[in-house]
């Protein structure tokens, strides 16, 4: 694979508040998919086709720097600090001194199939600026691309009424003259310097192609997007490899990855695709269903059923529990008999309260998120769409019906905190 002179710029300074409580312990771009941070999936692919990769990081950028410090391609990386969050336009402008020629910009918290990066680099060799779009069923939450003859003519933010359209994925290719357009930006109505304004101005002065991406792309904005991305990787990227020990009387169907030091005990049924990291113990008599990820150091024990869920490193679902369509962050422990609901009585789409407002997931089945280092007592029940913060204590027999803030305890049937 040839190396191009095009630089890749990953924007990784955002806080990811919509992914609370997952992002309480790590920057959004460091949220892991099959045990690897989202941004690392992109950086690993980009360094294969680009001479240089620039990462724009925020106040918590030390975590990202430390993560990449030991990588074999570390000399190809340059980190730039965005000291103040002033919008996507400002984030790109921050990288100006690190970019010596044409460049491709991506949001570090979006996931593309790794093959996308070679395609983008090949398109950049043509020299003409481009913006990457994706056809979606509902363009209303995003920026809708307006084009004519394959060229960008404008971007409509949050178009109404809802409907299908090609939206801006956050990826674009530009020549160094684009920085002059970023310099002239004025704050938008929401007080930020928007890169979409600069791209529209750029397109008025020169041709900017619209490239409609037909492969996989996901803006991991909400926890259900995270689950979707995880499942995609299990189905399409994860290898079928079984390094750990599988005892007799274990049934495995479909593609499964079993890491070093892991053991699958008798009576366990695994319905792939399933990812089991290193040093896990599964069973006896556990049921791991499609979409399950055990990141590593986990115990999924007797009569436990896990479906389409990400179980963070060091977290345990020891016995007699059900976890469906959910995320357990690091070092969470569920007491015996814990049940996570993932289907409403009326089977309407599950909603979650995020940043003070109800947001529809548009999913009929969706469970909860439990933050790092939280503990759940025996026979507790957690309702669909509930978010439990980090370092929480959920008392035995509690029925948690609404969000629990970090560091709080819930023991009444309404899920209130004390």
mmCIF file of C-alpha atoms in Angstrom:
data_model
loop_
_atom_site.group_PDB
_atom_site.id
_atom_site.type_symbol
_atom_site.label_atom_id
_atom_site.label_comp_id
_atom_site.label_asym_id
_atom_site.label_seq_id
_atom_site.Cartn_x
_atom_site.Cartn_y
_atom_site.Cartn_z
ATOM 1 C CA UNK A 1 0.000 0.000 0.000
ATOM 2 C CA UNK A 2 1.597 3.282 -1.121
ATOM 3 C CA UNK A 3 2.151 6.225 1.208
ATOM 4 C CA UNK A 4 0.666 9.557 0.110
ATOM 5 C CA UNK A 5 1.802 13.065 0.988
ATOM 6 C CA UNK A 6 -1.694 13.812 2.291
ATOM 7 C CA UNK A 7 -1.943 14.287 6.060
ATOM 8 C CA UNK A 8 -4.842 12.937 8.094
ATOM 9 C CA UNK A 9 -6.159 15.205 10.856
ATOM 10 C CA UNK A 10 -8.261 13.604 13.608
ATOM 11 C CA UNK A 11 -10.315 15.951 15.779
ATOM 12 C CA UNK A 12 -10.314 14.495 19.268
ATOM 13 C CA UNK A 13 -10.913 17.361 21.693
ATOM 14 C CA UNK A 14 -14.650 16.878 22.307
ATOM 15 C CA UNK A 15 -15.994 15.845 25.699
ATOM 16 C CA UNK A 16 -18.685 13.419 24.516
ATOM 17 C CA UNK A 17 -21.293 14.421 27.095
ATOM 18 C CA UNK A 18 -24.054 12.591 25.195
ATOM 19 C CA UNK A 19 -22.202 9.336 25.947
ATOM 20 C CA UNK A 20 -22.333 9.846 29.726
ATOM 21 C CA UNK A 21 -21.484 7.888 31.847
ATOM 22 C CA UNK A 22 -19.221 5.990 29.421
ATOM 23 C CA UNK A 23 -17.079 9.094 28.921
ATOM 24 C CA UNK A 24 -16.628 9.857 32.614
ATOM 25 C CA UNK A 25 -13.430 7.832 32.737
ATOM 26 C CA UNK A 26 -12.031 8.432 29.233
ATOM 27 C CA UNK A 27 -12.289 10.906 26.334
ATOM 28 C CA UNK A 28 -15.019 10.032 23.845
ATOM 29 C CA UNK A 29 -12.555 9.013 21.147
ATOM 30 C CA UNK A 30 -11.033 6.491 23.571
ATOM 31 C CA UNK A 31 -14.295 4.562 23.940
ATOM 32 C CA UNK A 32 -13.363 1.010 22.982
ATOM 33 C CA UNK A 33 -14.773 -1.186 20.232
ATOM 34 C CA UNK A 34 -13.660 -4.829 20.635
ATOM 35 C CA UNK A 35 -11.175 -3.576 23.205
ATOM 36 C CA UNK A 36 -9.598 -0.939 20.926
ATOM 37 C CA UNK A 37 -10.349 2.826 21.133
ATOM 38 C CA UNK A 38 -12.444 4.199 18.269
ATOM 39 C CA UNK A 39 -9.731 6.665 17.292
ATOM 40 C CA UNK A 40 -7.113 3.912 17.193
ATOM 41 C CA UNK A 41 -9.109 2.061 14.532
ATOM 42 C CA UNK A 42 -8.810 5.152 12.333
ATOM 43 C CA UNK A 43 -5.227 6.067 13.185
ATOM 44 C CA UNK A 44 -3.994 2.525 12.515
ATOM 45 C CA UNK A 45 -5.591 2.606 9.061
ATOM 46 C CA UNK A 46 -4.443 6.161 8.301
ATOM 47 C CA UNK A 47 -0.754 5.564 9.059
ATOM 48 C CA UNK A 48 -0.759 2.839 6.417
ATOM 49 C CA UNK A 49 -1.524 5.342 3.639
ATOM 50 C CA UNK A 50 -0.365 8.733 4.946
ATOM 51 C CA UNK A 51 3.032 10.179 5.745
ATOM 52 C CA UNK A 52 1.703 12.059 8.754
ATOM 53 C CA UNK A 53 -1.249 11.894 11.156
ATOM 54 C CA UNK A 54 -2.217 14.880 13.315
ATOM 55 C CA UNK A 55 -4.378 14.486 16.417
ATOM 56 C CA UNK A 56 -6.088 17.573 17.811
ATOM 57 C CA UNK A 57 -6.685 16.907 21.505
ATOM 58 C CA UNK A 58 -8.286 18.773 24.391
ATOM 59 C CA UNK A 59 -7.578 19.181 28.079
ATOM 60 C CA UNK A 60 -7.636 15.416 28.659
ATOM 61 C CA UNK A 61 -5.348 14.766 25.708
ATOM 62 C CA UNK A 62 -2.705 13.241 27.950
ATOM 63 C CA UNK A 63 -4.694 10.014 28.007
ATOM 64 C CA UNK A 64 -4.599 9.874 24.209
ATOM 65 C CA UNK A 65 -0.913 10.791 24.005
ATOM 66 C CA UNK A 66 0.019 8.116 26.531
ATOM 67 C CA UNK A 67 -2.017 5.488 24.703
ATOM 68 C CA UNK A 68 -0.220 6.051 21.404
ATOM 69 C CA UNK A 69 3.252 6.636 22.850
ATOM 70 C CA UNK A 70 4.262 2.989 22.618
ATOM 71 C CA UNK A 71 2.808 2.252 19.210
ATOM 72 C CA UNK A 72 5.249 1.223 16.457
ATOM 73 C CA UNK A 73 4.005 4.091 14.275
ATOM 74 C CA UNK A 74 4.277 6.743 17.017
ATOM 75 C CA UNK A 75 6.855 8.772 15.059
ATOM 76 C CA UNK A 76 4.221 9.432 12.398
ATOM 77 C CA UNK A 77 1.905 11.125 14.918
ATOM 78 C CA UNK A 78 1.839 14.779 15.914
ATOM 79 C CA UNK A 79 -0.365 16.072 18.720
ATOM 80 C CA UNK A 80 -1.860 19.555 18.743
ATOM 81 C CA UNK A 81 -3.675 20.969 21.774
ATOM 82 C CA UNK A 82 -6.964 22.815 21.365
ATOM 83 C CA UNK A 83 -6.901 24.733 24.628
ATOM 84 C CA UNK A 84 -10.438 26.090 24.282
ATOM 85 C CA UNK A 85 -13.453 24.460 22.670
ATOM 86 C CA UNK A 86 -14.664 26.934 20.043
ATOM 87 C CA UNK A 87 -16.217 24.603 17.486
ATOM 88 C CA UNK A 88 -15.243 22.293 14.648
ATOM 89 C CA UNK A 89 -13.839 25.118 12.527
ATOM 90 C CA UNK A 90 -11.559 26.242 15.317
ATOM 91 C CA UNK A 91 -10.444 22.647 15.969
ATOM 92 C CA UNK A 92 -9.259 22.282 12.382
ATOM 93 C CA UNK A 93 -7.617 25.704 12.405
ATOM 94 C CA UNK A 94 -5.627 24.607 15.449
ATOM 95 C CA UNK A 95 -3.860 22.028 13.257
ATOM 96 C CA UNK A 96 -2.613 24.599 10.717
ATOM 97 C CA UNK A 97 1.028 24.659 11.824
ATOM 98 C CA UNK A 98 1.177 20.859 11.818
ATOM 99 C CA UNK A 99 -0.072 20.519 8.232
ATOM 100 C CA UNK A 100 2.371 21.174 5.400
ATOM 101 C CA UNK A 101 0.190 20.326 2.419
ATOM 102 C CA UNK A 102 -3.210 18.884 1.487
ATOM 103 C CA UNK A 103 -5.062 17.185 4.337
ATOM 104 C CA UNK A 104 -8.055 15.031 5.201
ATOM 105 C CA UNK A 105 -10.026 15.866 8.346
ATOM 106 C CA UNK A 106 -12.119 13.387 10.315
ATOM 107 C CA UNK A 107 -13.898 13.364 13.640
ATOM 108 C CA UNK A 108 -12.019 11.004 15.924
ATOM 109 C CA UNK A 109 -15.249 9.713 17.448
ATOM 110 C CA UNK A 110 -16.784 8.440 14.199
ATOM 111 C CA UNK A 111 -16.242 4.912 12.991
ATOM 112 C CA UNK A 112 -15.549 3.941 9.394
ATOM 113 C CA UNK A 113 -14.645 0.513 8.139
ATOM 114 C CA UNK A 114 -10.818 0.699 8.111
ATOM 115 C CA UNK A 115 -10.817 0.242 4.311
ATOM 116 C CA UNK A 116 -12.241 3.756 4.001
ATOM 117 C CA UNK A 117 -8.905 5.434 4.733
ATOM 118 C CA UNK A 118 -7.155 4.033 1.665
ATOM 119 C CA UNK A 119 -10.118 5.070 -0.488
ATOM 120 C CA UNK A 120 -10.050 8.600 0.929
ATOM 121 C CA UNK A 121 -6.300 8.899 0.362
ATOM 122 C CA UNK A 122 -6.709 7.740 -3.238
ATOM 123 C CA UNK A 123 -9.418 10.350 -3.859
ATOM 124 C CA UNK A 124 -7.196 13.030 -2.328
ATOM 125 C CA UNK A 125 -4.478 12.288 -4.897
ATOM 126 C CA UNK A 126 -6.793 13.798 -7.511
ATOM 127 C CA UNK A 127 -6.203 17.158 -5.804
ATOM 128 C CA UNK A 128 -9.785 18.462 -5.937
ATOM 129 C CA UNK A 129 -11.310 19.170 -2.496
ATOM 130 C CA UNK A 130 -14.149 16.915 -1.423
ATOM 131 C CA UNK A 131 -16.642 16.403 1.358
ATOM 132 C CA UNK A 132 -17.836 12.945 2.393
ATOM 133 C CA UNK A 133 -21.564 12.318 2.659
ATOM 134 C CA UNK A 134 -23.704 9.371 3.681
ATOM 135 C CA UNK A 135 -27.294 8.586 2.689
ATOM 136 C CA UNK A 136 -29.458 8.125 5.785
ATOM 137 C CA UNK A 137 -33.155 7.549 6.391
ATOM 138 C CA UNK A 138 -33.521 10.678 8.524
ATOM 139 C CA UNK A 139 -31.268 13.648 7.870
ATOM 140 C CA UNK A 140 -33.003 15.991 10.340
ATOM 141 C CA UNK A 141 -30.463 15.652 13.211
ATOM 142 C CA UNK A 142 -27.527 16.369 10.881
ATOM 143 C CA UNK A 143 -26.162 18.624 8.155
ATOM 144 C CA UNK A 144 -27.875 17.902 4.818
ATOM 145 C CA UNK A 145 -25.601 18.290 1.787
ATOM 146 C CA UNK A 146 -26.985 20.220 -1.175
ATOM 147 C CA UNK A 147 -25.321 19.402 -4.457
ATOM 148 C CA UNK A 148 -25.486 19.987 -8.165
ATOM 149 C CA UNK A 149 -23.608 17.896 -10.679
ATOM 150 C CA UNK A 150 -21.734 16.153 -7.894
ATOM 151 C CA UNK A 151 -20.467 19.448 -6.434
ATOM 152 C CA UNK A 152 -21.260 20.976 -3.046
ATOM 153 C CA UNK A 153 -23.636 23.956 -3.164
ATOM 154 C CA UNK A 154 -24.623 24.260 0.476
ATOM 155 C CA UNK A 155 -25.273 22.551 3.823
ATOM 156 C CA UNK A 156 -28.602 22.790 5.651
ATOM 157 C CA UNK A 157 -28.294 22.212 9.390
ATOM 158 C CA UNK A 158 -31.025 20.033 10.935
ATOM 159 C CA UNK A 159 -33.401 20.164 7.941
ATOM 160 C CA UNK A 160 -37.148 19.889 8.417
ATOM 161 C CA UNK A 161 -39.341 17.966 7.912
ATOM 162 C CA UNK A 162 -37.496 14.727 8.722
ATOM 163 C CA UNK A 163 -36.677 12.589 5.722
ATOM 164 C CA UNK A 164 -33.915 10.802 3.838
ATOM 165 C CA UNK A 165 -30.878 12.595 2.498
ATOM 166 C CA UNK A 166 -27.109 12.661 2.156
ATOM 167 C CA UNK A 167 -25.585 14.090 5.340
ATOM 168 C CA UNK A 168 -22.129 15.420 6.184
ATOM 169 C CA UNK A 169 -20.078 12.709 7.913
ATOM 170 C CA UNK A 170 -17.508 15.152 9.304
ATOM 171 C CA UNK A 171 -14.840 14.086 6.807
ATOM 172 C CA UNK A 172 -13.457 16.404 4.128
ATOM 173 C CA UNK A 173 -10.324 16.971 2.045
ATOM 174 C CA UNK A 174 -8.863 20.428 1.447
ATOM 175 C CA UNK A 175 -5.803 22.249 0.241
ATOM 176 C CA UNK A 176 -3.847 24.530 2.616
ATOM 177 C CA UNK A 177 -5.754 27.600 1.343
ATOM 178 C CA UNK A 178 -8.761 26.322 3.314
ATOM 179 C CA UNK A 179 -7.202 27.659 6.513
ATOM 180 C CA UNK A 180 -7.816 31.226 5.288
ATOM 181 C CA UNK A 181 -11.546 30.441 5.209
ATOM 182 C CA UNK A 182 -11.376 29.118 8.747
ATOM 183 C CA UNK A 183 -9.630 32.296 9.880
ATOM 184 C CA UNK A 184 -12.546 34.402 8.637
ATOM 185 C CA UNK A 185 -15.251 32.464 10.479
ATOM 186 C CA UNK A 186 -17.655 34.254 12.794
ATOM 187 C CA UNK A 187 -19.485 32.507 15.637
ATOM 188 C CA UNK A 188 -22.702 30.755 14.650
ATOM 189 C CA UNK A 189 -26.003 31.309 16.533
ATOM 190 C CA UNK A 190 -24.862 28.692 19.024
ATOM 191 C CA UNK A 191 -21.612 30.607 19.569
ATOM 192 C CA UNK A 192 -19.214 28.263 17.767
ATOM 193 C CA UNK A 193 -16.943 28.492 14.739
ATOM 194 C CA UNK A 194 -18.570 25.981 12.412
ATOM 195 C CA UNK A 195 -16.517 24.173 9.786
ATOM 196 C CA UNK A 196 -19.665 23.804 7.668
ATOM 197 C CA UNK A 197 -19.742 27.591 7.179
ATOM 198 C CA UNK A 198 -16.146 27.523 5.949
ATOM 199 C CA UNK A 199 -16.852 24.590 3.630
ATOM 200 C CA UNK A 200 -19.823 26.393 2.066
ATOM 201 C CA UNK A 201 -17.678 29.496 1.484
ATOM 202 C CA UNK A 202 -14.905 27.314 0.069
ATOM 203 C CA UNK A 203 -17.388 25.702 -2.341
ATOM 204 C CA UNK A 204 -18.482 29.113 -3.628
ATOM 205 C CA UNK A 205 -14.922 29.898 -4.735
ATOM 206 C CA UNK A 206 -13.786 26.527 -6.045
ATOM 207 C CA UNK A 207 -15.101 23.054 -6.822
ATOM 208 C CA UNK A 208 -15.750 20.844 -3.814
ATOM 209 C CA UNK A 209 -16.856 17.359 -4.771
ATOM 210 C CA UNK A 210 -19.441 15.378 -2.803
ATOM 211 C CA UNK A 211 -18.275 11.818 -2.250
ATOM 212 C CA UNK A 212 -21.155 9.627 -1.135
ATOM 213 C CA UNK A 213 -19.723 6.935 1.113
ATOM 214 C CA UNK A 214 -21.445 3.583 0.615
ATOM 215 C CA UNK A 215 -19.494 1.633 3.236
ATOM 216 C CA UNK A 216 -20.001 1.532 6.984
ATOM 217 C CA UNK A 217 -19.990 4.773 8.946
ATOM 218 C CA UNK A 218 -21.373 5.586 12.381
ATOM 219 C CA UNK A 219 -21.293 8.795 14.370
ATOM 220 C CA UNK A 220 -21.007 7.312 17.855
ATOM 221 C CA UNK A 221 -23.052 10.028 19.531
ATOM 222 C CA UNK A 222 -25.321 7.933 21.745
ATOM 223 C CA UNK A 223 -24.826 4.640 23.491
ATOM 224 C CA UNK A 224 -27.067 2.806 21.047
ATOM 225 C CA UNK A 225 -24.784 3.989 18.210
ATOM 226 C CA UNK A 226 -21.924 2.478 20.180
ATOM 227 C CA UNK A 227 -23.736 -0.866 20.395
ATOM 228 C CA UNK A 228 -24.445 -0.754 16.654
ATOM 229 C CA UNK A 229 -20.778 -0.125 15.886
ATOM 230 C CA UNK A 230 -19.695 -2.919 18.197
ATOM 231 C CA UNK A 231 -22.032 -5.387 16.494
ATOM 232 C CA UNK A 232 -20.830 -4.314 13.048
ATOM 233 C CA UNK A 233 -17.227 -5.013 14.034
ATOM 234 C CA UNK A 234 -18.105 -8.414 15.451
ATOM 235 C CA UNK A 235 -19.896 -9.385 12.270
ATOM 236 C CA UNK A 236 -17.500 -7.905 9.719
ATOM 237 C CA UNK A 237 -14.028 -7.365 11.217
ATOM 238 C CA UNK A 238 -13.513 -9.742 14.142
ATOM 239 C CA UNK A 239 -11.522 -12.880 13.301
ATOM 240 C CA UNK A 240 -12.765 -16.333 14.285
ATOM 241 C CA UNK A 241 -9.949 -17.297 16.675
ATOM 242 C CA UNK A 242 -9.950 -19.404 19.823
ATOM 243 C CA UNK A 243 -6.752 -19.096 21.836
ATOM 244 C CA UNK A 244 -8.282 -19.719 25.251
ATOM 245 C CA UNK A 245 -9.449 -23.004 26.738
ATOM 246 C CA UNK A 246 -12.832 -24.474 25.820
ATOM 247 C CA UNK A 247 -13.981 -27.295 28.110
ATOM 248 C CA UNK A 248 -16.041 -30.292 27.097
ATOM 249 C CA UNK A 249 -19.811 -29.887 26.775
ATOM 250 C CA UNK A 250 -19.586 -26.316 25.492
ATOM 251 C CA UNK A 251 -21.659 -25.400 22.426
ATOM 252 C CA UNK A 252 -20.363 -22.714 20.071
ATOM 253 C CA UNK A 253 -22.282 -21.573 17.005
ATOM 254 C CA UNK A 254 -21.045 -18.897 14.604
ATOM 255 C CA UNK A 255 -17.939 -16.720 14.738
ATOM 256 C CA UNK A 256 -16.284 -16.361 18.161
ATOM 257 C CA UNK A 257 -13.030 -14.804 19.352
ATOM 258 C CA UNK A 258 -11.633 -16.234 22.600
ATOM 259 C CA UNK A 259 -8.538 -14.488 23.968
ATOM 260 C CA UNK A 260 -5.498 -15.774 25.808
ATOM 261 C CA UNK A 261 -6.020 -17.043 29.326
ATOM 262 C CA UNK A 262 -9.792 -17.240 28.984
ATOM 263 C CA UNK A 263 -11.728 -20.371 29.865
ATOM 264 C CA UNK A 264 -15.184 -21.454 28.741
ATOM 265 C CA UNK A 265 -16.682 -23.872 31.275
ATOM 266 C CA UNK A 266 -19.000 -26.830 30.696
ATOM 267 C CA UNK A 267 -22.646 -26.234 29.874
ATOM 268 C CA UNK A 268 -22.044 -22.823 28.282
ATOM 269 C CA UNK A 269 -23.775 -21.947 25.010
ATOM 270 C CA UNK A 270 -22.243 -19.252 22.777
ATOM 271 C CA UNK A 271 -24.172 -17.880 19.814
ATOM 272 C CA UNK A 272 -21.792 -15.810 17.701
ATOM 273 C CA UNK A 273 -20.611 -13.360 16.791
ATOM 274 C CA UNK A 274 -19.173 -12.967 20.279
ATOM 275 C CA UNK A 275 -15.880 -11.426 21.443
ATOM 276 C CA UNK A 276 -14.258 -12.775 24.614
ATOM 277 C CA UNK A 277 -11.053 -10.954 25.561
ATOM 278 C CA UNK A 278 -8.150 -12.180 27.623
ATOM 279 C CA UNK A 279 -8.412 -13.794 31.080
ATOM 280 C CA UNK A 280 -12.184 -14.213 31.144
ATOM 281 C CA UNK A 281 -14.155 -17.014 32.794
ATOM 282 C CA UNK A 282 -17.468 -17.917 31.184
ATOM 283 C CA UNK A 283 -19.815 -20.412 32.802
ATOM 284 C CA UNK A 284 -20.568 -22.970 33.849
ATOM 285 C CA UNK A 285 -23.957 -22.877 32.191
ATOM 286 C CA UNK A 286 -23.762 -19.335 30.789
ATOM 287 C CA UNK A 287 -25.535 -18.171 27.625
ATOM 288 C CA UNK A 288 -23.703 -15.571 25.512
ATOM 289 C CA UNK A 289 -25.847 -14.368 22.627
ATOM 290 C CA UNK A 290 -25.103 -12.494 19.423
ATOM 291 C CA UNK A 291 -23.319 -9.178 19.893
ATOM 292 C CA UNK A 292 -21.762 -9.882 23.289
ATOM 293 C CA UNK A 293 -18.352 -8.379 24.063
ATOM 294 C CA UNK A 294 -16.354 -9.301 27.166
ATOM 295 C CA UNK A 295 -13.418 -6.884 27.013
ATOM 296 C CA UNK A 296 -11.141 -8.826 29.336
ATOM 297 C CA UNK A 297 -10.812 -9.974 32.913
ATOM 298 C CA UNK A 298 -14.555 -10.668 33.085
ATOM 299 C CA UNK A 299 -16.656 -13.356 34.722
ATOM 300 C CA UNK A 300 -19.987 -14.332 33.194
ATOM 301 C CA UNK A 301 -21.161 -17.099 35.474
ATOM 302 C CA UNK A 302 -23.740 -19.763 36.116
ATOM 303 C CA UNK A 303 -27.152 -19.213 34.489
ATOM 304 C CA UNK A 304 -26.163 -15.747 33.283
ATOM 305 C CA UNK A 305 -27.499 -14.601 29.912
ATOM 306 C CA UNK A 306 -25.892 -11.705 28.027
ATOM 307 C CA UNK A 307 -27.168 -10.422 24.680
ATOM 308 C CA UNK A 308 -25.766 -7.688 22.399
ATOM 309 C CA UNK A 309 -23.949 -5.984 25.261
ATOM 310 C CA UNK A 310 -20.484 -4.623 25.982
ATOM 311 C CA UNK A 311 -19.072 -5.732 29.327
ATOM 312 C CA UNK A 312 -16.116 -3.488 30.192
ATOM 313 C CA UNK A 313 -12.760 -4.701 31.402
ATOM 314 C CA UNK A 314 -12.863 -6.152 34.896
ATOM 315 C CA UNK A 315 -16.681 -6.181 35.120
ATOM 316 C CA UNK A 316 -18.589 -9.232 36.303
ATOM 317 C CA UNK A 317 -22.024 -10.749 35.829
ATOM 318 C CA UNK A 318 -21.354 -13.732 38.095
ATOM 319 C CA UNK A 319 -24.634 -15.655 38.193
ATOM 320 C CA UNK A 320 -28.398 -15.780 37.672
ATOM 321 C CA UNK A 321 -28.555 -12.469 35.782
ATOM 322 C CA UNK A 322 -29.821 -11.134 32.451
ATOM 323 C CA UNK A 323 -28.140 -8.260 30.586
ATOM 324 C CA UNK A 324 -29.532 -7.267 27.202
ATOM 325 C CA UNK A 325 -28.557 -4.469 24.769
ATOM 326 C CA UNK A 326 -26.575 -2.713 27.474
ATOM 327 C CA UNK A 327 -23.142 -1.377 28.385
ATOM 328 C CA UNK A 328 -21.320 -2.054 31.628
ATOM 329 C CA UNK A 329 -18.234 0.130 31.972
ATOM 330 C CA UNK A 330 -15.056 -0.935 33.779
ATOM 331 C CA UNK A 331 -15.106 -2.761 37.146
ATOM 332 C CA UNK A 332 -18.879 -3.055 37.470
ATOM 333 C CA UNK A 333 -20.302 -5.917 39.520
ATOM 334 C CA UNK A 334 -23.864 -7.204 39.274
ATOM 335 C CA UNK A 335 -25.280 -9.116 42.229
ATOM 336 C CA UNK A 336 -27.061 -12.429 41.709
ATOM 337 C CA UNK A 337 -30.448 -12.135 40.073
ATOM 338 C CA UNK A 338 -29.885 -8.699 38.502
ATOM 339 C CA UNK A 339 -32.185 -8.139 35.531
ATOM 340 C CA UNK A 340 -31.865 -5.427 32.897
ATOM 341 C CA UNK A 341 -35.083 -4.699 31.006
ATOM 342 C CA UNK A 342 -34.679 -4.037 27.293
ATOM 343 C CA UNK A 343 -38.280 -4.030 26.023
ATOM 344 C CA UNK A 344 -41.173 -1.761 26.970
ATOM 345 C CA UNK A 345 -44.638 -3.175 27.623
ATOM 346 C CA UNK A 346 -46.045 -1.333 24.595
ATOM 347 C CA UNK A 347 -42.969 -2.219 22.504
ATOM 348 C CA UNK A 348 -42.495 1.394 21.416
ATOM 349 C CA UNK A 349 -38.936 2.715 20.863
ATOM 350 C CA UNK A 350 -36.908 3.072 24.046
ATOM 351 C CA UNK A 351 -36.038 6.611 25.146
ATOM 352 C CA UNK A 352 -33.229 7.786 27.399
ATOM 353 C CA UNK A 353 -32.849 11.007 29.367
ATOM 354 C CA UNK A 354 -29.672 12.606 28.034
ATOM 355 C CA UNK A 355 -28.494 16.080 29.035
ATOM 356 C CA UNK A 356 -31.895 16.838 30.533
ATOM 357 C CA UNK A 357 -34.120 15.818 27.627
ATOM 358 C CA UNK A 358 -35.771 12.648 26.420
ATOM 359 C CA UNK A 359 -34.088 11.226 23.320
ATOM 360 C CA UNK A 360 -35.562 8.402 21.262
ATOM 361 C CA UNK A 361 -33.213 5.601 20.307
ATOM 362 C CA UNK A 362 -35.634 4.473 17.569
ATOM 363 C CA UNK A 363 -34.906 0.981 18.881
ATOM 364 C CA UNK A 364 -37.522 -1.456 20.087
ATOM 365 C CA UNK A 365 -34.959 -3.214 22.290
ATOM 366 C CA UNK A 366 -32.441 -1.274 24.353
ATOM 367 C CA UNK A 367 -31.158 -1.694 27.882
ATOM 368 C CA UNK A 368 -29.075 0.457 30.229
ATOM 369 C CA UNK A 369 -25.599 1.891 30.807
ATOM 370 C CA UNK A 370 -23.806 1.402 34.130
ATOM 371 C CA UNK A 371 -20.767 3.584 34.819
ATOM 372 C CA UNK A 372 -17.347 2.470 36.003
ATOM 373 C CA UNK A 373 -16.834 1.056 39.512
ATOM 374 C CA UNK A 374 -20.554 0.799 40.268
ATOM 375 C CA UNK A 375 -22.071 -2.055 42.274
ATOM 376 C CA UNK A 376 -25.535 -3.556 41.919
ATOM 377 C CA UNK A 377 -27.117 -5.597 44.723
ATOM 378 C CA UNK A 378 -28.901 -8.924 44.410
ATOM 379 C CA UNK A 379 -32.269 -9.104 42.644
ATOM 380 C CA UNK A 380 -32.111 -5.514 41.426
ATOM 381 C CA UNK A 381 -34.048 -4.541 38.304
ATOM 382 C CA UNK A 382 -32.927 -1.788 35.921
ATOM 383 C CA UNK A 383 -35.389 -0.351 33.425
ATOM 384 C CA UNK A 384 -34.882 0.265 29.694
ATOM 385 C CA UNK A 385 -32.982 3.423 28.807
ATOM 386 C CA UNK A 386 -31.657 4.069 32.332
ATOM 387 C CA UNK A 387 -28.209 5.589 32.811
ATOM 388 C CA UNK A 388 -26.377 4.859 36.060
ATOM 389 C CA UNK A 389 -23.267 6.939 36.732
ATOM 390 C CA UNK A 390 -19.875 5.816 37.956
ATOM 391 C CA UNK A 391 -19.181 4.817 41.577
ATOM 392 C CA UNK A 392 -22.869 4.169 42.287
ATOM 393 C CA UNK A 393 -24.467 1.686 44.661
ATOM 394 C CA UNK A 394 -27.755 0.079 43.686
ATOM 395 C CA UNK A 395 -29.278 -1.621 46.717
ATOM 396 C CA UNK A 396 -30.660 -5.183 46.739
ATOM 397 C CA UNK A 397 -34.206 -5.505 45.337
ATOM 398 C CA UNK A 398 -34.126 -1.940 43.970
ATOM 399 C CA UNK A 399 -36.167 -1.182 40.865
ATOM 400 C CA UNK A 400 -34.294 1.582 39.030
ATOM 401 C CA UNK A 401 -36.689 3.469 36.775
ATOM 402 C CA UNK A 402 -34.697 6.648 36.125
ATOM 403 C CA UNK A 403 -31.114 7.869 35.892
ATOM 404 C CA UNK A 404 -28.820 7.739 38.918
ATOM 405 C CA UNK A 405 -26.120 10.405 39.182
ATOM 406 C CA UNK A 406 -22.509 9.419 39.710
ATOM 407 C CA UNK A 407 -21.579 8.606 43.295
ATOM 408 C CA UNK A 408 -25.211 8.209 44.373
ATOM 409 C CA UNK A 409 -27.125 5.235 45.762
ATOM 410 C CA UNK A 410 -30.539 3.970 44.703
ATOM 411 C CA UNK A 411 -32.722 1.851 46.962
ATOM 412 C CA UNK A 412 -36.369 2.814 46.456
ATOM 413 C CA UNK A 413 -38.623 1.305 43.806
ATOM 414 C CA UNK A 414 -38.643 4.522 41.804
ATOM 415 C CA UNK A 415 -34.902 4.538 41.403
ATOM 416 C CA UNK A 416 -34.411 7.688 43.482
ATOM 417 C CA UNK A 417 -31.083 8.636 44.988
ATOM 418 C CA UNK A 418 -30.112 9.261 48.582
#
